[in-house]
PDB file of C-alpha atoms in Angstrom:
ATOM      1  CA  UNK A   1      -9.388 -32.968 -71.864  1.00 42.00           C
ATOM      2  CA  UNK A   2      -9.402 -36.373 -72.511  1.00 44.00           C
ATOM      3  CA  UNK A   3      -6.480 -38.487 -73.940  1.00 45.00           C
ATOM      4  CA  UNK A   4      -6.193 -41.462 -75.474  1.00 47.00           C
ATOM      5  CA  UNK A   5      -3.759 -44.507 -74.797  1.00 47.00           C
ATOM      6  CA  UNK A   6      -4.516 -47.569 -76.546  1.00 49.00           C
ATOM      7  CA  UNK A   7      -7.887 -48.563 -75.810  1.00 45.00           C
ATOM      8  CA  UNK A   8      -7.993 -46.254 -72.827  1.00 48.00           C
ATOM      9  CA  UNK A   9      -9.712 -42.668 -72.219  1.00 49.00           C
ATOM     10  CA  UNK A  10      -8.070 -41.235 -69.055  1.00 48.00           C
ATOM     11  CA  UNK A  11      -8.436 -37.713 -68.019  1.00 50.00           C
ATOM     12  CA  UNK A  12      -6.148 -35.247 -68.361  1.00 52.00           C
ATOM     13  CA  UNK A  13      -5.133 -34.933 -64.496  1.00 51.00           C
ATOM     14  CA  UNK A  14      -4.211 -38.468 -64.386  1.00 50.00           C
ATOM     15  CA  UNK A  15      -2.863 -39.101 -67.466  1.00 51.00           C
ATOM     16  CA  UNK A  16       1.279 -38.506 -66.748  1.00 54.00           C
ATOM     17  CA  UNK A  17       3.392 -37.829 -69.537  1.00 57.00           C
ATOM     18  CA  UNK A  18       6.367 -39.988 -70.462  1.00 60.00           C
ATOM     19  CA  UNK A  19      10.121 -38.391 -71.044  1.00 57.00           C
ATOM     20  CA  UNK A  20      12.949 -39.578 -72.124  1.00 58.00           C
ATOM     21  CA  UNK A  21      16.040 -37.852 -69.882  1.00 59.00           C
ATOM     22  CA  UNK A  22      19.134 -37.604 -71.748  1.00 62.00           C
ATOM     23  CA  UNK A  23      22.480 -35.925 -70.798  1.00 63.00           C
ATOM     24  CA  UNK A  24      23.293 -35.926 -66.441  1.00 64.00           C
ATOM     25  CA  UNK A  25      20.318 -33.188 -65.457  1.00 66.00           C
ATOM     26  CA  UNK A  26      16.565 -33.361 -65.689  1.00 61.00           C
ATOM     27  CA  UNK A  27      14.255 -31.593 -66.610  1.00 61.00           C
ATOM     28  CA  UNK A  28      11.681 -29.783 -64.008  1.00 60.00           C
ATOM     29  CA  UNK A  29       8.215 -30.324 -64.742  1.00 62.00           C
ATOM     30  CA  UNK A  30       5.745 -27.651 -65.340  1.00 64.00           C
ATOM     31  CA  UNK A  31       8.263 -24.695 -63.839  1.00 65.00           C
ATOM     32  CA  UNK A  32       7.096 -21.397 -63.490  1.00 69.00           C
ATOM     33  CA  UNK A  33       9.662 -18.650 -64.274  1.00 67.00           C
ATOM     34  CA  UNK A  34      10.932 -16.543 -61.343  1.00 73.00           C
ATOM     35  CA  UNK A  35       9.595 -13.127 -61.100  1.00 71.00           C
ATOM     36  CA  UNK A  36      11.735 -10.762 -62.072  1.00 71.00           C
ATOM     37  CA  UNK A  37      10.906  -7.180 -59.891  1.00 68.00           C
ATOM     38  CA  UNK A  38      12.286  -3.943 -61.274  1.00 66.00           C
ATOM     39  CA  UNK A  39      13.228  -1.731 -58.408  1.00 66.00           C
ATOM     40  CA  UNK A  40      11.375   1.392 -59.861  1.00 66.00           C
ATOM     41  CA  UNK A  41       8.549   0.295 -60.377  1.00 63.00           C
ATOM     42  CA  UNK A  42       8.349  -1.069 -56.484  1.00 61.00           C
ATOM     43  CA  UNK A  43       9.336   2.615 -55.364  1.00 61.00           C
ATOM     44  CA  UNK A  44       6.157   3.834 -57.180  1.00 62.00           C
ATOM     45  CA  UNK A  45       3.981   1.209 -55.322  1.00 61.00           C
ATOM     46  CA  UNK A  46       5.362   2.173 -52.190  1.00 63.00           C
ATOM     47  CA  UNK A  47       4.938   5.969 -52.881  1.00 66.00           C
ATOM     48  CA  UNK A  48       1.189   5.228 -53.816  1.00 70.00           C
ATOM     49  CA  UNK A  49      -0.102   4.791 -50.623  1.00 69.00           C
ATOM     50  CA  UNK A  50      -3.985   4.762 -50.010  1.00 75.00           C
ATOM     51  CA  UNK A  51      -4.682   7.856 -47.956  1.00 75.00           C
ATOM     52  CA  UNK A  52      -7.350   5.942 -45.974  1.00 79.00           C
ATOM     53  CA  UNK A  53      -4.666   3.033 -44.839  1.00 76.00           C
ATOM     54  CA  UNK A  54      -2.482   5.890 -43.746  1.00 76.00           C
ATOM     55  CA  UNK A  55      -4.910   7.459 -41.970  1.00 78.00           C
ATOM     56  CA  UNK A  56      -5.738   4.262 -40.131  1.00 78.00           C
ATOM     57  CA  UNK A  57      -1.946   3.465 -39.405  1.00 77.00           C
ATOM     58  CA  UNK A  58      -1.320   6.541 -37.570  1.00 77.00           C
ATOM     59  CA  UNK A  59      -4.262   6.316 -35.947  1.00 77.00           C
ATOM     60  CA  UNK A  60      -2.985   3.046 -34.905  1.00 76.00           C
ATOM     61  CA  UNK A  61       0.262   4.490 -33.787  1.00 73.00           C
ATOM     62  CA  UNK A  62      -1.692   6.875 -31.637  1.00 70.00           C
ATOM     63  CA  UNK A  63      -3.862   4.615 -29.858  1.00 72.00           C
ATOM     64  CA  UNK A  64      -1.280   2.320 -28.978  1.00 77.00           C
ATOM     65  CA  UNK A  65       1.099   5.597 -27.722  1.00 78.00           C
ATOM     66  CA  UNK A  66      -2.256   6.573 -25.506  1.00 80.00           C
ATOM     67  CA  UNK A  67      -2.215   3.241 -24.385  1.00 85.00           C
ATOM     68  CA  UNK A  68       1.267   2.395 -23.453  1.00 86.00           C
ATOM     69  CA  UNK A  69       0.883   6.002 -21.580  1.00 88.00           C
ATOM     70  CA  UNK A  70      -2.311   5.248 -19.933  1.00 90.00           C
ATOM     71  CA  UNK A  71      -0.728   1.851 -19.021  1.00 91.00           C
ATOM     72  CA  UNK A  72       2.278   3.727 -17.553  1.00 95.00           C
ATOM     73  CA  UNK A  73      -0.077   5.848 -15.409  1.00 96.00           C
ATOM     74  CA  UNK A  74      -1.962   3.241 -14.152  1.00 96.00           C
ATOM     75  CA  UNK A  75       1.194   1.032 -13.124  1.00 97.00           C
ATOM     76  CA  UNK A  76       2.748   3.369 -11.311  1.00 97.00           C
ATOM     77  CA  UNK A  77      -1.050   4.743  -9.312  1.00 97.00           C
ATOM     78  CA  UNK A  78      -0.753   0.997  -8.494  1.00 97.00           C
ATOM     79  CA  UNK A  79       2.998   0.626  -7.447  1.00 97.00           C
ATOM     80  CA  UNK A  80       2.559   3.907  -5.402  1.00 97.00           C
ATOM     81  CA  UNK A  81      -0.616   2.363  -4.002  1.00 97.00           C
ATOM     82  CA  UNK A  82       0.666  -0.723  -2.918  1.00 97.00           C
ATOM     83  CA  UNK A  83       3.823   1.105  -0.970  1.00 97.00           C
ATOM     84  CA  UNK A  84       1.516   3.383   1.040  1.00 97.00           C
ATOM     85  CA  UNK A  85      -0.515   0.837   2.058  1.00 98.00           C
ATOM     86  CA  UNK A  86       2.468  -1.241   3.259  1.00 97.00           C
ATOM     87  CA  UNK A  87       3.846   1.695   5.007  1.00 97.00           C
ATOM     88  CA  UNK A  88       0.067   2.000   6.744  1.00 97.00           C
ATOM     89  CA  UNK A  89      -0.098  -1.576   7.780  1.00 97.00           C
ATOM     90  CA  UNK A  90       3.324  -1.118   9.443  1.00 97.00           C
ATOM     91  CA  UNK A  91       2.512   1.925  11.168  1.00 97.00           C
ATOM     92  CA  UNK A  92      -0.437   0.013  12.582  1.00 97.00           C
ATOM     93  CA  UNK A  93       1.529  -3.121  13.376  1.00 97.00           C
ATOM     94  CA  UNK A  94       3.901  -0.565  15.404  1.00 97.00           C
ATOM     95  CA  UNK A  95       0.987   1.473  17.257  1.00 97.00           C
ATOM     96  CA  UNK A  96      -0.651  -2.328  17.966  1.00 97.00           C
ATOM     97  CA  UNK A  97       3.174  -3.530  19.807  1.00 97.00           C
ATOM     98  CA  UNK A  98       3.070  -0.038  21.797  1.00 97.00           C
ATOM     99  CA  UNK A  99      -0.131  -0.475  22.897  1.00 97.00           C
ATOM    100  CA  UNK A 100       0.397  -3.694  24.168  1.00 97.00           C
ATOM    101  CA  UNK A 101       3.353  -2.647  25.811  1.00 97.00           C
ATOM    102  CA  UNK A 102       1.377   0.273  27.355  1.00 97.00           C
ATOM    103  CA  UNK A 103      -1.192  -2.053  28.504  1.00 97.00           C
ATOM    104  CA  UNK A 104       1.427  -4.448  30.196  1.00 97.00           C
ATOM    105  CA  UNK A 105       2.631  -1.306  32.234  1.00 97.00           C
ATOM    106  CA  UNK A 106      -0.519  -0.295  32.929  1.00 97.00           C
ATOM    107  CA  UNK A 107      -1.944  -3.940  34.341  1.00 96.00           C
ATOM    108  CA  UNK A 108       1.525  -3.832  36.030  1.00 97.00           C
ATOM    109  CA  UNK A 109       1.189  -0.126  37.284  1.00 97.00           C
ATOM    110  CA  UNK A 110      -2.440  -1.232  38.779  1.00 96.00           C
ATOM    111  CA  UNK A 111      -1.292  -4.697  40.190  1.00 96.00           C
ATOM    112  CA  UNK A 112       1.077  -2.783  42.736  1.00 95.00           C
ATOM    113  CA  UNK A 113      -1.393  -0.216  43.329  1.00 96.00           C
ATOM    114  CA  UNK A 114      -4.017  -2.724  44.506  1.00 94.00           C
ATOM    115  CA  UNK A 115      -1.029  -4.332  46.490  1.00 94.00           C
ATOM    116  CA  UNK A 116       0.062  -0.772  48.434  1.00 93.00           C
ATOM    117  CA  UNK A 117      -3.849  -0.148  48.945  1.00 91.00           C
ATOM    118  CA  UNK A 118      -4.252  -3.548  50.715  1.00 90.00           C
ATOM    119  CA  UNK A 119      -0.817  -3.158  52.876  1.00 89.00           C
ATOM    120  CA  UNK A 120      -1.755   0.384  54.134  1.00 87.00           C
ATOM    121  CA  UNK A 121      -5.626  -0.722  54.698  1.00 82.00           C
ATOM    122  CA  UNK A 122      -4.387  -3.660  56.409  1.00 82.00           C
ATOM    123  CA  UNK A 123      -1.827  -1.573  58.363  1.00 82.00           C
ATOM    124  CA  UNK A 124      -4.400   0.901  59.485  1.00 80.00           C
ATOM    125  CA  UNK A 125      -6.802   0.032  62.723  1.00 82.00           C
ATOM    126  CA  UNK A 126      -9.763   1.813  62.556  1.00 84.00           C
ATOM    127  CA  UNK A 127     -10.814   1.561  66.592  1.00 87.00           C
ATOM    128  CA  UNK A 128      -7.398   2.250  67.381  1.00 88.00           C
ATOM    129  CA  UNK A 129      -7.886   5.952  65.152  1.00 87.00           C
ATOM    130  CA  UNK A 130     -10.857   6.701  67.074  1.00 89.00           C
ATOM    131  CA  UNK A 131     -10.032   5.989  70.977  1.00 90.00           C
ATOM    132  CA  UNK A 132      -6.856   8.372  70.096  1.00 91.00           C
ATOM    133  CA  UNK A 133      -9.114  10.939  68.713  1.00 92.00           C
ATOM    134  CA  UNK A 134     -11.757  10.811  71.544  1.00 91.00           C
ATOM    135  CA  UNK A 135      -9.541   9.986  74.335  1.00 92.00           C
ATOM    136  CA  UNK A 136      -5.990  11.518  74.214  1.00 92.00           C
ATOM    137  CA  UNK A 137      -6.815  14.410  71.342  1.00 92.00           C
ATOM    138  CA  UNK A 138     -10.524  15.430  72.654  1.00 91.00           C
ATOM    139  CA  UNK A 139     -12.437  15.720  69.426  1.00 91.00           C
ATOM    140  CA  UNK A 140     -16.206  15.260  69.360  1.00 90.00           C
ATOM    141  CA  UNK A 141     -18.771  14.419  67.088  1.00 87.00           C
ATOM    142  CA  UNK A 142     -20.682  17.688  65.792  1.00 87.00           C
ATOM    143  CA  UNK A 143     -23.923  18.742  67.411  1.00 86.00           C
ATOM    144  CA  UNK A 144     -27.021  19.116  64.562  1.00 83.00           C
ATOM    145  CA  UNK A 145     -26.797  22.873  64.742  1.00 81.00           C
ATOM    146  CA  UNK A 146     -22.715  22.988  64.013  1.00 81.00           C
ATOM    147  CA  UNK A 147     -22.859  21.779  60.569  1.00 80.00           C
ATOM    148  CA  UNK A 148     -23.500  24.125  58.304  1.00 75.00           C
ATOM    149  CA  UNK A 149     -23.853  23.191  54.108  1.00 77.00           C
ATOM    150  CA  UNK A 150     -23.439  25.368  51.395  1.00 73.00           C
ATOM    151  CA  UNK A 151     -23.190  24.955  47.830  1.00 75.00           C
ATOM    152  CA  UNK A 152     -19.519  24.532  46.199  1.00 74.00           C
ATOM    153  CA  UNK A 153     -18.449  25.675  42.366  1.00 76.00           C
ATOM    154  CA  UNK A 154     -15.874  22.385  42.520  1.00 77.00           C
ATOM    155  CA  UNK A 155     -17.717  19.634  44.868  1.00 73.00           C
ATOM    156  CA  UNK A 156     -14.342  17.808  45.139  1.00 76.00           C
ATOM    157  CA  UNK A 157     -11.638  20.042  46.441  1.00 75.00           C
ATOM    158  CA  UNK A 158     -12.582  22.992  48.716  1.00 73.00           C
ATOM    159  CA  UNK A 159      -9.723  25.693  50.125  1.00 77.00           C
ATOM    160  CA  UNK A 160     -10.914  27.683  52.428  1.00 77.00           C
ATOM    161  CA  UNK A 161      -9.654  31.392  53.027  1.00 82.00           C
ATOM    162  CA  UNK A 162     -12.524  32.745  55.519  1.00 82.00           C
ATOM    163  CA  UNK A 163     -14.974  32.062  57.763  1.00 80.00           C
ATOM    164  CA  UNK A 164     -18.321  30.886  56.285  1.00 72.00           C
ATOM    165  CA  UNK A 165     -21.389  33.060  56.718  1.00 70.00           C
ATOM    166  CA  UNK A 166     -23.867  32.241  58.848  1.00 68.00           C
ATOM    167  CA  UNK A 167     -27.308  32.690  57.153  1.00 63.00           C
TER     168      UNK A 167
END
């Protein structure tokens, strides 16, 4: 729409309209009347509800109740996790202290065997063993047809409760 002032065409959107304001309030400008709901009329909207947006709602409802459950499940499978595997790395911690305790008693343990080995080796004379077993006791070394072999079930202990047969 085109308007006219003076000489001038201006268009409608910029063409501003000129009041006069009397009395102490003004008037508003193109106002729009509030909307005035009547409550029955919103009940019957709310009623009418489209059977395929409740369907989708619930089905909503449902997958977030699976998921907060499957959630749940999973949270807990990992909290229970977690403590069994700190209780397993403990228990290994523990069995990895004892056996390096055992392993300081055992280097300890073999230490003073070595040592009691050496002082009874060193303690022992060999020559002086045989000239009392040849001289003063009268043993002799056995002639090739004294010795006679057989063959044992247990090669290293042998108790014997007879005589051996002679073949």
């Amino acid at each position: 729409m085109l308007a006219e002032k003076g000489n001038e065409k201006l268009d409608s959107r910029n063409y501003q309209r000129e009041y006069y304001i009397e009395g102490n309030t003004a008037r508003k400008l193109d106002a729009v009347p509030q909307r005035i709901e009547r409550p029955e009329r919103r009940r019957e909207q709310e009623r009418r509800v489209n059977p395929k947006v409740k369907k989708n709602v619930n089905r909503a409802v449902a997958f977030d109740l699976k998921y907060t459950l499957a959630l749940v499940v999973a949270t807990a499978f990992l909290f229970v996790s977690c403590v069994s595997m700190l209780s397993v790395q403990a228990n290994i911690t523990e069995q990895r202290r004892q056996i390096a305790m055992l392993e300081r008693n055992l280097n300890k343990m073999t230490d003073a065997n070595n040592e009691t080995s050496k002082r009874l080796e060193s303690s022992l004379d060999l020559t002086k063993v045989y000239d009392v077993a040849i001289h003063e006791l009268g043993m002799v070394y056995p002639k090739t047809g004294q010795v006679i072999s057989y063959k044992a079930s247990n090669p290293d202990y042998v108790k014997q409760y007879k005589d051996i047969p002679v073949k």
